[in-house]
Coordinates of C-alpha atoms in Angstrom, one line a residue:
X570 CA -25.7 -27.6 53.6
X571 CA -23.8 -29.9 51.3
X572 CA -26.7 -30.0 48.9
X573 CA -26.9 -26.2 48.9
X574 CA -23.1 -26.0 48.3
X575 CA -23.4 -28.5 45.5
X576 CA -26.3 -26.5 43.9
X577 CA -24.3 -23.3 44.1
X578 CA -21.3 -25.0 42.5
X579 CA -23.5 -26.3 39.7
X580 CA -25.0 -22.8 39.1
X581 CA -21.5 -21.3 39.0
X582 CA -20.4 -23.9 36.5
X583 CA -23.4 -23.2 34.3
X584 CA -22.6 -19.5 34.5
X585 CA -19.1 -20.1 33.3
X586 CA -20.3 -22.3 30.5
X587 CA -22.8 -19.6 29.4
X588 CA -20.2 -16.9 29.6
X589 CA -17.8 -18.9 27.5
X590 CA -20.5 -19.6 24.9
X591 CA -21.3 -15.9 24.8
X592 CA -17.6 -15.1 24.3
X593 CA -17.5 -17.5 21.3
X594 CA -20.0 -15.2 19.6
X595 CA -18.4 -11.9 20.6
X596 CA -17.0 -10.0 17.6
X597 CA -13.5 -8.6 17.6
X598 CA -14.1 -5.0 18.7
X599 CA -11.8 -3.6 16.0
X600 CA -12.8 -5.8 13.1
X601 CA -14.6 -4.1 10.2
X602 CA -15.9 -7.5 9.0
X603 CA -16.0 -9.8 12.1
X604 CA -15.5 -13.5 11.2
X605 CA -16.0 -15.3 14.5
X606 CA -18.4 -18.3 14.4
X607 CA -21.9 -17.7 15.9
X608 CA -22.2 -14.0 14.9
X609 CA -25.6 -13.1 13.4
X610 CA -26.7 -10.0 11.5
X611 CA -30.3 -9.0 10.8
X612 CA -31.1 -6.3 8.2
X613 CA -34.1 -4.4 6.9
X614 CA -34.0 -4.4 3.1
X615 CA -36.1 -2.0 1.0
X616 CA -36.2 -2.3 -2.8
X617 CA -37.7 0.7 -4.5
X618 CA -38.0 0.5 -8.3
X619 CA -39.0 3.7 -10.0
X620 CA -42.8 3.8 -10.5
X621 CA -43.5 0.8 -8.2
X622 CA -44.4 0.3 -4.6
X623 CA -41.4 -0.4 -2.3
X624 CA -40.7 -4.0 -1.4
X625 CA -39.7 -4.7 2.2
X626 CA -37.8 -7.8 3.4
X627 CA -35.8 -9.0 6.3
X628 CA -32.4 -10.4 5.6
X629 CA -30.3 -12.5 8.0
X630 CA -26.6 -13.4 7.8
X631 CA -24.8 -15.7 10.2
X632 CA -21.2 -17.0 10.6
X633 CA -21.8 -20.8 10.9
X634 CA -18.1 -22.0 11.0
X635 CA -14.5 -21.1 10.6
X636 CA -11.9 -23.5 9.3
X637 CA -9.2 -24.2 6.9
X638 CA -10.3 -24.0 3.2
X639 CA -8.4 -24.0 -0.1
X640 CA -5.1 -23.2 1.4
X641 CA -6.5 -20.5 3.7
X642 CA -5.9 -21.1 7.4
X643 CA -9.2 -19.7 8.8
X644 CA -12.0 -19.1 6.4
X645 CA -15.4 -18.0 7.8
X646 CA -18.5 -19.5 6.3
X647 CA -21.3 -17.0 6.3
X648 CA -24.8 -18.2 5.5
X649 CA -27.8 -16.1 4.5
X650 CA -31.4 -16.9 5.3
X651 CA -31.9 -18.5 1.8
X652 CA -29.1 -21.0 2.5
X653 CA -26.4 -19.5 0.3
X654 CA -22.9 -19.7 1.8
X655 CA -20.1 -17.2 1.4
X656 CA -16.5 -18.2 2.2
X657 CA -14.7 -15.2 3.7
X658 CA -11.0 -14.8 4.5
X659 CA -9.0 -12.1 6.3
X660 CA -5.6 -11.6 4.6
X661 CA -2.9 -9.1 5.4
X662 CA -4.2 -6.7 2.8
X663 CA -7.9 -7.0 3.3
X664 CA -11.1 -9.0 3.6
X665 CA -11.9 -11.3 0.7
X666 CA -14.7 -13.6 -0.5
X667 CA -12.9 -16.7 -1.9
X668 CA -15.9 -18.9 -2.8
X669 CA -19.6 -19.1 -2.8
X670 CA -22.0 -22.1 -2.5
X671 CA -25.7 -22.1 -3.5
X672 CA -28.3 -24.4 -2.0
X673 CA -28.4 -26.3 -5.3
X674 CA -24.6 -26.9 -5.6
X675 CA -22.7 -29.7 -3.8
X676 CA -19.4 -27.9 -3.6
X677 CA -18.4 -24.3 -3.3
X678 CA -17.5 -22.4 -6.5
X679 CA -14.2 -20.6 -6.2
X680 CA -13.9 -16.9 -7.0
X681 CA -11.2 -16.4 -9.6
X682 CA -9.8 -14.2 -8.5
X683 CA -10.9 -13.7 -4.9
X684 CA -13.3 -10.7 -4.5
X685 CA -12.0 -8.0 -2.3
X686 CA -14.6 -6.7 0.2
X687 CA -12.5 -4.1 2.0
X688 CA -8.8 -3.4 2.1
X689 CA -6.7 -3.5 5.2
X690 CA -5.7 -1.2 6.6
X691 CA -8.8 0.8 5.6
X692 CA -7.2 4.1 4.9
X693 CA -8.8 7.2 3.4
X694 CA -8.5 7.3 -0.4
X695 CA -7.8 3.5 -0.7
X696 CA -9.1 2.2 -4.1
X697 CA -9.9 -1.2 -5.5
X698 CA -12.2 -2.8 -8.1
X699 CA -14.9 -5.4 -7.6
X700 CA -17.1 -7.4 -10.0
X701 CA -20.8 -7.0 -9.4
X702 CA -24.2 -7.1 -11.2
X703 CA -27.0 -4.7 -12.0
X704 CA -30.0 -5.4 -9.8
X705 CA -32.7 -2.8 -10.6
X706 CA -32.5 -2.2 -14.4
X707 CA -35.6 -3.9 -15.6
X708 CA -37.5 -4.0 -18.9
X709 CA -41.0 -2.6 -18.3
X710 CA -44.0 -4.8 -18.9
X711 CA -44.4 -3.6 -22.5
X712 CA -41.4 -5.7 -23.3
X713 CA -40.6 -9.4 -22.8
X714 CA -39.4 -9.8 -19.2
X715 CA -35.6 -9.4 -19.1
X716 CA -34.2 -9.0 -15.7
X717 CA -30.8 -7.3 -15.3
X718 CA -29.0 -9.4 -12.6
X719 CA -27.3 -11.4 -15.3
X720 CA -25.5 -8.2 -16.5
X721 CA -22.0 -7.9 -15.0
X722 CA -20.3 -4.7 -14.2
X723 CA -17.2 -3.6 -12.4
X724 CA -17.5 -1.2 -9.4
X725 CA -14.6 1.1 -8.8
X726 CA -14.4 1.5 -5.0
X727 CA -12.8 4.2 -2.9
X728 CA -12.8 4.8 0.8
X729 CA -14.2 8.3 1.3
X730 CA -14.5 8.4 5.1
X731 CA -12.8 6.6 8.0
X732 CA -14.6 8.3 10.8
X733 CA -18.3 8.3 9.8
X734 CA -21.2 7.9 12.2
X735 CA -24.1 5.7 11.2
X736 CA -27.6 5.7 12.5
X737 CA -29.6 2.5 11.9
X738 CA -32.4 0.7 13.7
X739 CA -29.7 -1.4 15.6
X740 CA -28.3 1.8 17.1
X741 CA -25.7 4.5 16.4
X742 CA -22.2 3.4 15.5
X743 CA -19.1 5.6 15.4
X744 CA -15.8 5.6 13.6
X745 CA -17.2 3.7 10.6
X746 CA -15.5 3.3 7.2
X747 CA -17.5 4.5 4.2
X748 CA -16.7 2.7 0.9
X749 CA -18.2 4.1 -2.3
X750 CA -18.4 2.0 -5.5
X751 CA -19.2 3.6 -8.8
X752 CA -19.7 2.2 -12.4
X753 CA -21.5 3.0 -15.6
X754 CA -23.6 0.3 -17.2
X755 CA -23.9 0.7 -21.0
X756 CA -27.3 0.2 -22.5
X757 CA -27.7 -0.1 -26.3
X758 CA -30.4 1.6 -28.3
X759 CA -33.9 0.3 -28.2
X760 CA -37.5 1.4 -28.5
X761 CA -38.0 4.6 -26.5
X762 CA -34.4 5.2 -25.5
X763 CA -31.0 6.1 -27.1
X764 CA -27.7 4.5 -26.3
X765 CA -26.8 5.6 -22.8
X766 CA -24.6 4.9 -19.8
X767 CA -26.4 4.3 -16.5
X768 CA -24.7 5.7 -13.4
X769 CA -24.6 3.1 -10.6
X770 CA -23.4 3.9 -7.1
X771 CA -23.2 1.7 -4.0
X772 CA -22.3 3.1 -0.6
X773 CA -21.3 0.7 2.2
X774 CA -20.7 1.6 5.9
X775 CA -18.4 -0.8 7.9
X776 CA -18.2 -0.3 11.6
X777 CA -15.7 -1.6 14.1
X778 CA -17.0 -4.7 15.9
X779 CA -20.1 -4.7 13.8
X780 CA -19.3 -5.1 10.1
X781 CA -21.7 -3.9 7.4
X782 CA -24.2 -1.6 9.2
X783 CA -25.7 0.1 6.1
X784 CA -25.8 -0.2 2.3
X785 CA -27.3 2.1 -0.3
X786 CA -27.5 1.2 -4.0
X787 CA -28.7 3.5 -6.8
X788 CA -29.2 2.6 -10.4
X789 CA -30.4 5.9 -11.8
X790 CA -32.3 5.5 -15.0
X791 CA -35.8 6.0 -16.2
X792 CA -36.2 6.4 -20.0
X793 CA -38.6 9.0 -21.3
X794 CA -41.0 6.3 -22.6
X795 CA -40.7 4.5 -19.2
X796 CA -39.6 1.3 -21.0
X797 CA -36.5 1.0 -18.8
X798 CA -36.5 1.7 -15.1
X799 CA -33.9 1.9 -12.3
X800 CA -34.3 2.4 -8.6
X801 CA -32.8 2.3 -5.1
X802 CA -31.9 -0.5 -2.6
X803 CA -31.3 0.2 1.1
X804 CA -30.0 -2.3 3.7
X805 CA -30.0 -1.3 7.3
X806 CA -28.9 -3.3 10.3
X807 CA -31.7 -4.0 12.8
X808 CA -29.8 -6.5 15.0
X809 CA -26.0 -6.3 15.5
X810 CA -23.9 -9.3 16.3
X811 CA -22.9 -9.9 19.9
X812 CA -25.6 -7.6 21.2

């Protein structure tokens, strides 16, 4: 009987340890960008360039640590499946990216200034600006390859909904915040096209206890001679953290 009792006690202890470990990876139910260590997101990404077959990928993000960094009390380090690390902070007025570290670099590179991801509180009509890059504006093969990610833009964001439902492969999420960023990228004149401004729009859905559940990006341009093309990117959550 003593052996049985000891076994039961050990199983109970193991159960408590497992429960505590699971709680360490449970997101704050109200957080629009959960920063707790151990949280993991998996996304289905589709890149559709005009005139080309869609490219499908799986993207994974994971919070690997949370600690003091550069004067911030509790910065979350979020790593993607390529090894790049993002240093994220929650301040009184919003979520920020304060630094980024590539696989090739030894130390993080500070964002100057910090990049606002989402304001807090996330109220309807809130506005902010965020630096970004073009991703889909490519020279066609008739030109020397010149990929657009080096071209910087500034997205003007506005929260257009604070009670949006979102349906993604990971499930249906309610009471989500929809942030819409817009910009115009200026293209100079060239063979087959006149000077023009390319409309760029990015839509991001942030859900309580989940974070980013969906992202849609449009760079709407195809020149008449098809020498410059744009396209569409979608990112949908297939596995939510803590679930």
